Amino acid sequence: MEIESAECECCGLREDCTPDYISNVKADFGGRWLCGLCSESVKDEAGKAGTGEIEDAMRAHMSFCGKFNANPAIRVAEGMRHMLRSASSRRLGRSF
Ligand SMILES: [Zn+2]
């Protein structure tokens, strides 16, 4: 299956997704791609506001996310993912 790398417009997290998934998310968020966590929060906020205004909720979430853009926790999480990924590819390499 075809895989593309998408970058979250909120927190900058990169995820490898299918083009279908990427365009679905973009359709939900006015042409922007958000990672799973951010899209959940935005939908949650839009639901809580009762307006269903994704655009407003997204702007609010982006400014919230922006404050934590240098959040080391996000970097740690990303680093862990890379570590796990390279660990599993090493395992694969050995069994071949
Ligand atoms: Zn995000």
PDB file of N, CA and C and ligand atoms in Angstrom:
ATOM      1  N   MET A   1       0.839  -1.211   0.000  1.00  0.00           N
ATOM      2  CA  MET A   1       0.000   0.000   0.000  1.00  0.00           C
ATOM      3  C   MET A   1       0.866   1.249   0.000  1.00  0.00           C
ATOM      4  N   GLU A   2       0.351   2.267  -0.631  1.00  0.00           N
ATOM      5  CA  GLU A   2       1.073   3.528  -0.739  1.00  0.00           C
ATOM      6  C   GLU A   2       1.041   4.259   0.604  1.00  0.00           C
ATOM      7  N   ILE A   3       2.180   4.775   1.024  1.00  0.00           N
ATOM      8  CA  ILE A   3       2.259   5.476   2.302  1.00  0.00           C
ATOM      9  C   ILE A   3       2.893   6.844   2.081  1.00  0.00           C
ATOM     10  N   GLU A   4       2.268   7.862   2.683  1.00  0.00           N
ATOM     11  CA  GLU A   4       2.832   9.200   2.614  1.00  0.00           C
ATOM     12  C   GLU A   4       3.095   9.696   4.018  1.00  0.00           C
ATOM     13  N   SER A   5       4.044  10.612   4.120  1.00  0.00           N
ATOM     14  CA  SER A   5       4.315  11.216   5.409  1.00  0.00           C
ATOM     15  C   SER A   5       3.511  12.507   5.524  1.00  0.00           C
ATOM     16  N   ALA A   6       2.729  12.607   6.603  1.00  0.00           N
ATOM     17  CA  ALA A   6       1.931  13.814   6.819  1.00  0.00           C
ATOM     18  C   ALA A   6       2.417  14.480   8.093  1.00  0.00           C
ATOM     19  N   GLU A   7       2.389  15.815   8.078  1.00  0.00           N
ATOM     20  CA  GLU A   7       2.836  16.542   9.252  1.00  0.00           C
ATOM     21  C   GLU A   7       1.661  17.289   9.863  1.00  0.00           C
ATOM     22  N   CYS A   8       1.485  17.123  11.179  1.00  0.00           N
ATOM     23  CA  CYS A   8       0.378  17.761  11.884  1.00  0.00           C
ATOM     24  C   CYS A   8       0.571  19.279  11.888  1.00  0.00           C
ATOM     25  N   GLU A   9      -0.482  20.006  11.495  1.00  0.00           N
ATOM     26  CA  GLU A   9      -0.398  21.469  11.436  1.00  0.00           C
ATOM     27  C   GLU A   9      -0.412  22.076  12.829  1.00  0.00           C
ATOM     28  N   CYS A  10      -0.811  21.275  13.818  1.00  0.00           N
ATOM     29  CA  CYS A  10      -0.856  21.773  15.190  1.00  0.00           C
ATOM     30  C   CYS A  10       0.479  21.574  15.894  1.00  0.00           C
ATOM     31  N   CYS A  11       0.861  20.336  16.060  1.00  0.00           N
ATOM     32  CA  CYS A  11       2.017  20.046  16.905  1.00  0.00           C
ATOM     33  C   CYS A  11       3.244  19.656  16.095  1.00  0.00           C
ATOM     34  N   GLY A  12       3.082  19.496  14.777  1.00  0.00           N
ATOM     35  CA  GLY A  12       4.223  19.191  13.934  1.00  0.00           C
ATOM     36  C   GLY A  12       4.638  17.730  13.947  1.00  0.00           C
ATOM     37  N   LEU A  13       3.834  16.910  14.590  1.00  0.00           N
ATOM     38  CA  LEU A  13       4.132  15.484  14.626  1.00  0.00           C
ATOM     39  C   LEU A  13       4.004  14.887  13.218  1.00  0.00           C
ATOM     40  N   ARG A  14       4.947  14.026  12.867  1.00  0.00           N
ATOM     41  CA  ARG A  14       4.874  13.379  11.559  1.00  0.00           C
ATOM     42  C   ARG A  14       4.341  11.967  11.709  1.00  0.00           C
ATOM     43  N   GLU A  15       3.444  11.605  10.790  1.00  0.00           N
ATOM     44  CA  GLU A  15       2.918  10.248  10.801  1.00  0.00           C
ATOM     45  C   GLU A  15       2.907   9.722   9.378  1.00  0.00           C
ATOM     46  N   ASP A  16       3.144   8.439   9.255  1.00  0.00           N
ATOM     47  CA  ASP A  16       3.045   7.804   7.948  1.00  0.00           C
ATOM     48  C   ASP A  16       1.630   7.280   7.762  1.00  0.00           C
ATOM     49  N   CYS A  17       0.950   7.766   6.723  1.00  0.00           N
ATOM     50  CA  CYS A  17      -0.455   7.416   6.533  1.00  0.00           C
ATOM     51  C   CYS A  17      -0.697   7.073   5.078  1.00  0.00           C
ATOM     52  N   THR A  18      -1.832   6.436   4.828  1.00  0.00           N
ATOM     53  CA  THR A  18      -2.245   6.221   3.449  1.00  0.00           C
ATOM     54  C   THR A  18      -2.810   7.537   2.916  1.00  0.00           C
ATOM     55  N   PRO A  19      -2.663   7.767   1.603  1.00  0.00           N
ATOM     56  CA  PRO A  19      -3.187   9.009   1.005  1.00  0.00           C
ATOM     57  C   PRO A  19      -4.686   9.162   1.261  1.00  0.00           C
ATOM     58  N   ASP A  20      -5.417   8.057   1.326  1.00  0.00           N
ATOM     59  CA  ASP A  20      -6.851   8.103   1.607  1.00  0.00           C
ATOM     60  C   ASP A  20      -7.116   8.707   2.977  1.00  0.00           C
ATOM     61  N   TYR A  21      -6.368   8.221   3.957  1.00  0.00           N
ATOM     62  CA  TYR A  21      -6.544   8.713   5.318  1.00  0.00           C
ATOM     63  C   TYR A  21      -6.202  10.190   5.392  1.00  0.00           C
ATOM     64  N   ILE A  22      -5.110  10.575   4.730  1.00  0.00           N
ATOM     65  CA  ILE A  22      -4.684  11.971   4.737  1.00  0.00           C
ATOM     66  C   ILE A  22      -5.775  12.856   4.144  1.00  0.00           C
ATOM     67  N   SER A  23      -6.361  12.445   3.014  1.00  0.00           N
ATOM     68  CA  SER A  23      -7.366  13.320   2.396  1.00  0.00           C
ATOM     69  C   SER A  23      -8.658  13.330   3.206  1.00  0.00           C
ATOM     70  N   ASN A  24      -8.967  12.227   3.902  1.00  0.00           N
ATOM     71  CA  ASN A  24     -10.144  12.230   4.778  1.00  0.00           C
ATOM     72  C   ASN A  24      -9.984  13.246   5.897  1.00  0.00           C
ATOM     73  N   VAL A  25      -8.804  13.230   6.519  1.00  0.00           N
ATOM     74  CA  VAL A  25      -8.553  14.161   7.623  1.00  0.00           C
ATOM     75  C   VAL A  25      -8.602  15.592   7.106  1.00  0.00           C
ATOM     76  N   LYS A  26      -7.973  15.813   5.953  1.00  0.00           N
ATOM     77  CA  LYS A  26      -7.953  17.163   5.391  1.00  0.00           C
ATOM     78  C   LYS A  26      -9.357  17.649   5.075  1.00  0.00           C
ATOM     79  N   ALA A  27     -10.220  16.755   4.628  1.00  0.00           N
ATOM     80  CA  ALA A  27     -11.599  17.135   4.328  1.00  0.00           C
ATOM     81  C   ALA A  27     -12.314  17.567   5.610  1.00  0.00           C
ATOM     82  N   ASP A  28     -11.967  16.908   6.721  1.00  0.00           N
ATOM     83  CA  ASP A  28     -12.601  17.243   8.008  1.00  0.00           C
ATOM     84  C   ASP A  28     -12.132  18.588   8.543  1.00  0.00           C
ATOM     85  N   PHE A  29     -10.906  18.964   8.225  1.00  0.00           N
ATOM     86  CA  PHE A  29     -10.301  20.126   8.881  1.00  0.00           C
ATOM     87  C   PHE A  29      -9.927  21.228   7.887  1.00  0.00           C
ATOM     88  N   GLY A  30     -10.742  21.387   6.878  1.00  0.00           N
ATOM     89  CA  GLY A  30     -10.559  22.495   5.944  1.00  0.00           C
ATOM     90  C   GLY A  30      -9.200  22.508   5.268  1.00  0.00           C
ATOM     91  N   GLY A  31      -8.743  21.342   4.842  1.00  0.00           N
ATOM     92  CA  GLY A  31      -7.506  21.254   4.074  1.00  0.00           C
ATOM     93  C   GLY A  31      -6.247  21.120   4.905  1.00  0.00           C
ATOM     94  N   ARG A  32      -6.408  21.058   6.227  1.00  0.00           N
ATOM     95  CA  ARG A  32      -5.229  20.876   7.074  1.00  0.00           C
ATOM     96  C   ARG A  32      -5.189  19.442   7.581  1.00  0.00           C
ATOM     97  N   TRP A  33      -3.960  18.938   7.755  1.00  0.00           N
ATOM     98  CA  TRP A  33      -3.844  17.601   8.309  1.00  0.00           C
ATOM     99  C   TRP A  33      -3.454  17.688   9.778  1.00  0.00           C
ATOM    100  N   LEU A  34      -4.209  16.998  10.617  1.00  0.00           N
ATOM    101  CA  LEU A  34      -3.898  16.956  12.046  1.00  0.00           C
ATOM    102  C   LEU A  34      -3.643  15.514  12.445  1.00  0.00           C
ATOM    103  N   CYS A  35      -2.719  15.354  13.401  1.00  0.00           N
ATOM    104  CA  CYS A  35      -2.434  14.005  13.888  1.00  0.00           C
ATOM    105  C   CYS A  35      -3.642  13.482  14.675  1.00  0.00           C
ATOM    106  N   GLY A  36      -3.618  12.219  15.014  1.00  0.00           N
ATOM    107  CA  GLY A  36      -4.738  11.595  15.706  1.00  0.00           C
ATOM    108  C   GLY A  36      -5.119  12.329  16.981  1.00  0.00           C
ATOM    109  N   LEU A  37      -4.106  12.661  17.788  1.00  0.00           N
ATOM    110  CA  LEU A  37      -4.361  13.321  19.068  1.00  0.00           C
ATOM    111  C   LEU A  37      -5.008  14.680  18.873  1.00  0.00           C
ATOM    112  N   CYS A  38      -4.441  15.488  17.971  1.00  0.00           N
ATOM    113  CA  CYS A  38      -4.952  16.833  17.749  1.00  0.00           C
ATOM    114  C   CYS A  38      -6.344  16.782  17.141  1.00  0.00           C
ATOM    115  N   SER A  39      -6.579  15.886  16.196  1.00  0.00           N
ATOM    116  CA  SER A  39      -7.895  15.855  15.566  1.00  0.00           C
ATOM    117  C   SER A  39      -8.952  15.450  16.589  1.00  0.00           C
ATOM    118  N   GLU A  40      -8.591  14.533  17.495  1.00  0.00           N
ATOM    119  CA  GLU A  40      -9.526  14.166  18.553  1.00  0.00           C
ATOM    120  C   GLU A  40      -9.853  15.372  19.426  1.00  0.00           C
ATOM    121  N   SER A  41      -8.821  16.121  19.825  1.00  0.00           N
ATOM    122  CA  SER A  41      -9.029  17.275  20.694  1.00  0.00           C
ATOM    123  C   SER A  41      -9.892  18.321  20.007  1.00  0.00           C
ATOM    124  N   VAL A  42      -9.608  18.556  18.717  1.00  0.00           N
ATOM    125  CA  VAL A  42     -10.365  19.581  17.995  1.00  0.00           C
ATOM    126  C   VAL A  42     -11.828  19.169  17.890  1.00  0.00           C
ATOM    127  N   LYS A  43     -12.076  17.909  17.559  1.00  0.00           N
ATOM    128  CA  LYS A  43     -13.456  17.437  17.459  1.00  0.00           C
ATOM    129  C   LYS A  43     -14.140  17.520  18.813  1.00  0.00           C
ATOM    130  N   ASP A  44     -13.375  17.205  19.845  1.00  0.00           N
ATOM    131  CA  ASP A  44     -13.886  17.266  21.205  1.00  0.00           C
ATOM    132  C   ASP A  44     -14.287  18.693  21.556  1.00  0.00           C
ATOM    133  N   GLU A  45     -13.367  19.640  21.254  1.00  0.00           N
ATOM    134  CA  GLU A  45     -13.630  21.046  21.565  1.00  0.00           C
ATOM    135  C   GLU A  45     -14.822  21.568  20.773  1.00  0.00           C
ATOM    136  N   ALA A  46     -14.905  21.199  19.514  1.00  0.00           N
ATOM    137  CA  ALA A  46     -16.022  21.639  18.677  1.00  0.00           C
ATOM    138  C   ALA A  46     -17.329  21.083  19.233  1.00  0.00           C
ATOM    139  N   GLY A  47     -17.281  19.848  19.713  1.00  0.00           N
ATOM    140  CA  GLY A  47     -18.473  19.245  20.291  1.00  0.00           C
ATOM    141  C   GLY A  47     -18.887  19.946  21.574  1.00  0.00           C
ATOM    142  N   LYS A  48     -17.895  20.261  22.414  1.00  0.00           N
ATOM    143  CA  LYS A  48     -18.183  20.904  23.700  1.00  0.00           C
ATOM    144  C   LYS A  48     -18.764  22.293  23.484  1.00  0.00           C
ATOM    145  N   ALA A  49     -18.214  23.016  22.496  1.00  0.00           N
ATOM    146  CA  ALA A  49     -18.689  24.362  22.213  1.00  0.00           C
ATOM    147  C   ALA A  49     -20.129  24.322  21.723  1.00  0.00           C
ATOM    148  N   GLY A  50     -20.539  23.160  21.225  1.00  0.00           N
ATOM    149  CA  GLY A  50     -21.916  22.995  20.793  1.00  0.00           C
ATOM    150  C   GLY A  50     -22.191  23.604  19.431  1.00  0.00           C
ATOM    151  N   THR A  51     -21.193  24.293  18.886  1.00  0.00           N
ATOM    152  CA  THR A  51     -21.388  24.947  17.600  1.00  0.00           C
ATOM    153  C   THR A  51     -21.001  24.022  16.456  1.00  0.00           C
ATOM    154  N   GLY A  52     -20.167  23.035  16.781  1.00  0.00           N
ATOM    155  CA  GLY A  52     -19.664  22.158  15.737  1.00  0.00           C
ATOM    156  C   GLY A  52     -18.713  22.879  14.804  1.00  0.00           C
ATOM    157  N   GLU A  53     -18.253  24.038  15.238  1.00  0.00           N
ATOM    158  CA  GLU A  53     -17.360  24.841  14.398  1.00  0.00           C
ATOM    159  C   GLU A  53     -15.933  24.311  14.477  1.00  0.00           C
ATOM    160  N   ILE A  54     -15.619  23.443  13.544  1.00  0.00           N
ATOM    161  CA  ILE A  54     -14.288  22.833  13.516  1.00  0.00           C
ATOM    162  C   ILE A  54     -13.215  23.904  13.370  1.00  0.00           C
ATOM    163  N   GLU A  55     -13.521  24.891  12.506  1.00  0.00           N
ATOM    164  CA  GLU A  55     -12.528  25.931  12.208  1.00  0.00           C
ATOM    165  C   GLU A  55     -12.108  26.688  13.475  1.00  0.00           C
ATOM    166  N   ASP A  56     -13.114  27.068  14.293  1.00  0.00           N
ATOM    167  CA  ASP A  56     -12.835  27.791  15.539  1.00  0.00           C
ATOM    168  C   ASP A  56     -12.091  26.903  16.530  1.00  0.00           C
ATOM    169  N   ALA A  57     -12.565  25.670  16.672  1.00  0.00           N
ATOM    170  CA  ALA A  57     -11.952  24.748  17.615  1.00  0.00           C
ATOM    171  C   ALA A  57     -10.505  24.488  17.220  1.00  0.00           C
ATOM    172  N   MET A  58     -10.273  24.409  15.914  1.00  0.00           N
ATOM    173  CA  MET A  58      -8.932  24.135  15.423  1.00  0.00           C
ATOM    174  C   MET A  58      -7.997  25.303  15.727  1.00  0.00           C
ATOM    175  N   ARG A  59      -8.520  26.532  15.540  1.00  0.00           N
ATOM    176  CA  ARG A  59      -7.692  27.698  15.826  1.00  0.00           C
ATOM    177  C   ARG A  59      -7.335  27.740  17.312  1.00  0.00           C
ATOM    178  N   ALA A  60      -8.335  27.453  18.146  1.00  0.00           N
ATOM    179  CA  ALA A  60      -8.107  27.447  19.592  1.00  0.00           C
ATOM    180  C   ALA A  60      -7.075  26.382  19.957  1.00  0.00           C
ATOM    181  N   HIS A  61      -7.218  25.211  19.344  1.00  0.00           N
ATOM    182  CA  HIS A  61      -6.293  24.133  19.665  1.00  0.00           C
ATOM    183  C   HIS A  61      -4.882  24.440  19.174  1.00  0.00           C
ATOM    184  N   MET A  62      -4.806  25.096  18.011  1.00  0.00           N
ATOM    185  CA  MET A  62      -3.494  25.425  17.455  1.00  0.00           C
ATOM    186  C   MET A  62      -2.743  26.400  18.351  1.00  0.00           C
ATOM    187  N   SER A  63      -3.458  27.389  18.901  1.00  0.00           N
ATOM    188  CA  SER A  63      -2.761  28.353  19.751  1.00  0.00           C
ATOM    189  C   SER A  63      -2.358  27.667  21.056  1.00  0.00           C
ATOM    190  N   PHE A  64      -3.189  26.719  21.501  1.00  0.00           N
ATOM    191  CA  PHE A  64      -2.848  25.950  22.691  1.00  0.00           C
ATOM    192  C   PHE A  64      -1.620  25.089  22.411  1.00  0.00           C
ATOM    193  N   CYS A  65      -1.636  24.425  21.270  1.00  0.00           N
ATOM    194  CA  CYS A  65      -0.526  23.555  20.883  1.00  0.00           C
ATOM    195  C   CYS A  65       0.752  24.368  20.689  1.00  0.00           C
ATOM    196  N   GLY A  66       0.602  25.567  20.101  1.00  0.00           N
ATOM    197  CA  GLY A  66       1.751  26.408  19.817  1.00  0.00           C
ATOM    198  C   GLY A  66       2.534  26.741  21.064  1.00  0.00           C
ATOM    199  N   LYS A  67       1.809  26.906  22.185  1.00  0.00           N
ATOM    200  CA  LYS A  67       2.472  27.218  23.452  1.00  0.00           C
ATOM    201  C   LYS A  67       3.376  26.070  23.890  1.00  0.00           C
ATOM    202  N   PHE A  68       3.019  24.882  23.430  1.00  0.00           N
ATOM    203  CA  PHE A  68       3.772  23.707  23.862  1.00  0.00           C
ATOM    204  C   PHE A  68       4.569  23.109  22.713  1.00  0.00           C
ATOM    205  N   ASN A  69       4.814  23.944  21.714  1.00  0.00           N
ATOM    206  CA  ASN A  69       5.506  23.437  20.544  1.00  0.00           C
ATOM    207  C   ASN A  69       6.876  22.888  20.872  1.00  0.00           C
ATOM    208  N   ALA A  70       7.513  23.502  21.859  1.00  0.00           N
ATOM    209  CA  ALA A  70       8.839  23.035  22.267  1.00  0.00           C
ATOM    210  C   ALA A  70       8.715  21.971  23.356  1.00  0.00           C
ATOM    211  N   ASN A  71       7.495  21.474  23.525  1.00  0.00           N
ATOM    212  CA  ASN A  71       7.245  20.464  24.560  1.00  0.00           C
ATOM    213  C   ASN A  71       8.170  19.265  24.390  1.00  0.00           C
ATOM    214  N   PRO A  72       9.043  19.042  25.348  1.00  0.00           N
ATOM    215  CA  PRO A  72       9.971  17.919  25.214  1.00  0.00           C
ATOM    216  C   PRO A  72       9.258  16.579  25.195  1.00  0.00           C
ATOM    217  N   ALA A  73       8.068  16.512  25.792  1.00  0.00           N
ATOM    218  CA  ALA A  73       7.346  15.235  25.832  1.00  0.00           C
ATOM    219  C   ALA A  73       7.032  14.757  24.425  1.00  0.00           C
ATOM    220  N   ILE A  74       6.705  15.702  23.534  1.00  0.00           N
ATOM    221  CA  ILE A  74       6.389  15.328  22.163  1.00  0.00           C
ATOM    222  C   ILE A  74       7.640  14.780  21.496  1.00  0.00           C
ATOM    223  N   ARG A  75       8.760  15.456  21.759  1.00  0.00           N
ATOM    224  CA  ARG A  75      10.001  14.982  21.142  1.00  0.00           C
ATOM    225  C   ARG A  75      10.400  13.612  21.663  1.00  0.00           C
ATOM    226  N   VAL A  76      10.187  13.417  22.966  1.00  0.00           N
ATOM    227  CA  VAL A  76      10.508  12.115  23.552  1.00  0.00           C
ATOM    228  C   VAL A  76       9.651  11.036  22.905  1.00  0.00           C
ATOM    229  N   ALA A  77       8.357  11.355  22.769  1.00  0.00           N
ATOM    230  CA  ALA A  77       7.447  10.376  22.170  1.00  0.00           C
ATOM    231  C   ALA A  77       7.886  10.051  20.748  1.00  0.00           C
ATOM    232  N   GLU A  78       8.311  11.073  20.018  1.00  0.00           N
ATOM    233  CA  GLU A  78       8.754  10.846  18.642  1.00  0.00           C
ATOM    234  C   GLU A  78      10.027  10.020  18.614  1.00  0.00           C
ATOM    235  N   GLY A  79      10.932  10.342  19.523  1.00  0.00           N
ATOM    236  CA  GLY A  79      12.184   9.612  19.596  1.00  0.00           C
ATOM    237  C   GLY A  79      11.951   8.145  19.904  1.00  0.00           C
ATOM    238  N   MET A  80      11.004   7.904  20.810  1.00  0.00           N
ATOM    239  CA  MET A  80      10.670   6.530  21.169  1.00  0.00           C
ATOM    240  C   MET A  80      10.163   5.768  19.959  1.00  0.00           C
ATOM    241  N   ARG A  81       9.306   6.463  19.172  1.00  0.00           N
ATOM    242  CA  ARG A  81       8.760   5.800  17.994  1.00  0.00           C
ATOM    243  C   ARG A  81       9.849   5.424  17.019  1.00  0.00           C
ATOM    244  N   HIS A  82      10.823   6.341  16.844  1.00  0.00           N
ATOM    245  CA  HIS A  82      11.926   6.043  15.931  1.00  0.00           C
ATOM    246  C   HIS A  82      12.746   4.877  16.449  1.00  0.00           C
ATOM    247  N   MET A  83      12.953   4.874  17.772  1.00  0.00           N
ATOM    248  CA  MET A  83      13.736   3.799  18.379  1.00  0.00           C
ATOM    249  C   MET A  83      13.050   2.470  18.151  1.00  0.00           C
ATOM    250  N   LEU A  84      11.723   2.443  18.410  1.00  0.00           N
ATOM    251  CA  LEU A  84      10.964   1.211  18.241  1.00  0.00           C
ATOM    252  C   LEU A  84      11.020   0.751  16.793  1.00  0.00           C
ATOM    253  N   ARG A  85      10.904   1.744  15.892  1.00  0.00           N
ATOM    254  CA  ARG A  85      10.891   1.408  14.489  1.00  0.00           C
ATOM    255  C   ARG A  85      12.221   0.798  14.062  1.00  0.00           C
ATOM    256  N   SER A  86      13.330   1.439  14.479  1.00  0.00           N
ATOM    257  CA  SER A  86      14.620   0.912  14.039  1.00  0.00           C
ATOM    258  C   SER A  86      14.924  -0.407  14.754  1.00  0.00           C
ATOM    259  N   ALA A  87      14.395  -0.570  15.981  1.00  0.00           N
ATOM    260  CA  ALA A  87      14.613  -1.830  16.677  1.00  0.00           C
ATOM    261  C   ALA A  87      13.923  -2.967  15.936  1.00  0.00           C
ATOM    262  N   SER A  88      12.696  -2.711  15.451  1.00  0.00           N
ATOM    263  CA  SER A  88      11.977  -3.787  14.782  1.00  0.00           C
ATOM    264  C   SER A  88      12.593  -4.066  13.414  1.00  0.00           C
ATOM    265  N   SER A  89      13.148  -3.040  12.743  1.00  0.00           N
ATOM    266  CA  SER A  89      13.744  -3.328  11.442  1.00  0.00           C
ATOM    267  C   SER A  89      15.060  -4.099  11.628  1.00  0.00           C
ATOM    268  N   ARG A  90      15.730  -3.839  12.754  1.00  0.00           N
ATOM    269  CA  ARG A  90      16.940  -4.625  13.034  1.00  0.00           C
ATOM    270  C   ARG A  90      16.577  -6.086  13.225  1.00  0.00           C
ATOM    271  N   ARG A  91      15.470  -6.308  13.970  1.00  0.00           N
ATOM    272  CA  ARG A  91      15.037  -7.685  14.215  1.00  0.00           C
ATOM    273  C   ARG A  91      14.718  -8.363  12.885  1.00  0.00           C
ATOM    274  N   LEU A  92      14.011  -7.640  12.016  1.00  0.00           N
ATOM    275  CA  LEU A  92      13.653  -8.209  10.732  1.00  0.00           C
ATOM    276  C   LEU A  92      14.905  -8.561   9.957  1.00  0.00           C
ATOM    277  N   GLY A  93      15.874  -7.658   9.976  1.00  0.00           N
ATOM    278  CA  GLY A  93      17.103  -7.874   9.233  1.00  0.00           C
ATOM    279  C   GLY A  93      17.817  -9.142   9.680  1.00  0.00           C
ATOM    280  N   ARG A  94      17.734  -9.403  10.993  1.00  0.00           N
ATOM    281  CA  ARG A  94      18.458 -10.560  11.504  1.00  0.00           C
ATOM    282  C   ARG A  94      17.790 -11.871  11.095  1.00  0.00           C
ATOM    283  N   SER A  95      16.452 -11.864  11.073  1.00  0.00           N
ATOM    284  CA  SER A  95      15.759 -13.132  10.784  1.00  0.00           C
ATOM    285  C   SER A  95      15.834 -13.482   9.303  1.00  0.00           C
ATOM    286  N   PHE A  96      16.237 -12.535   8.482  1.00  0.00           N
ATOM    287  CA  PHE A  96      16.281 -12.827   7.030  1.00  0.00           C
ATOM    288  C   PHE A  96      17.576 -13.481   6.616  1.00  0.00           C
TER     289      PHE A  96
HETATM  290 ZN    ZN B   1      -0.850  17.093  16.391  1.00  0.00          ZN
END
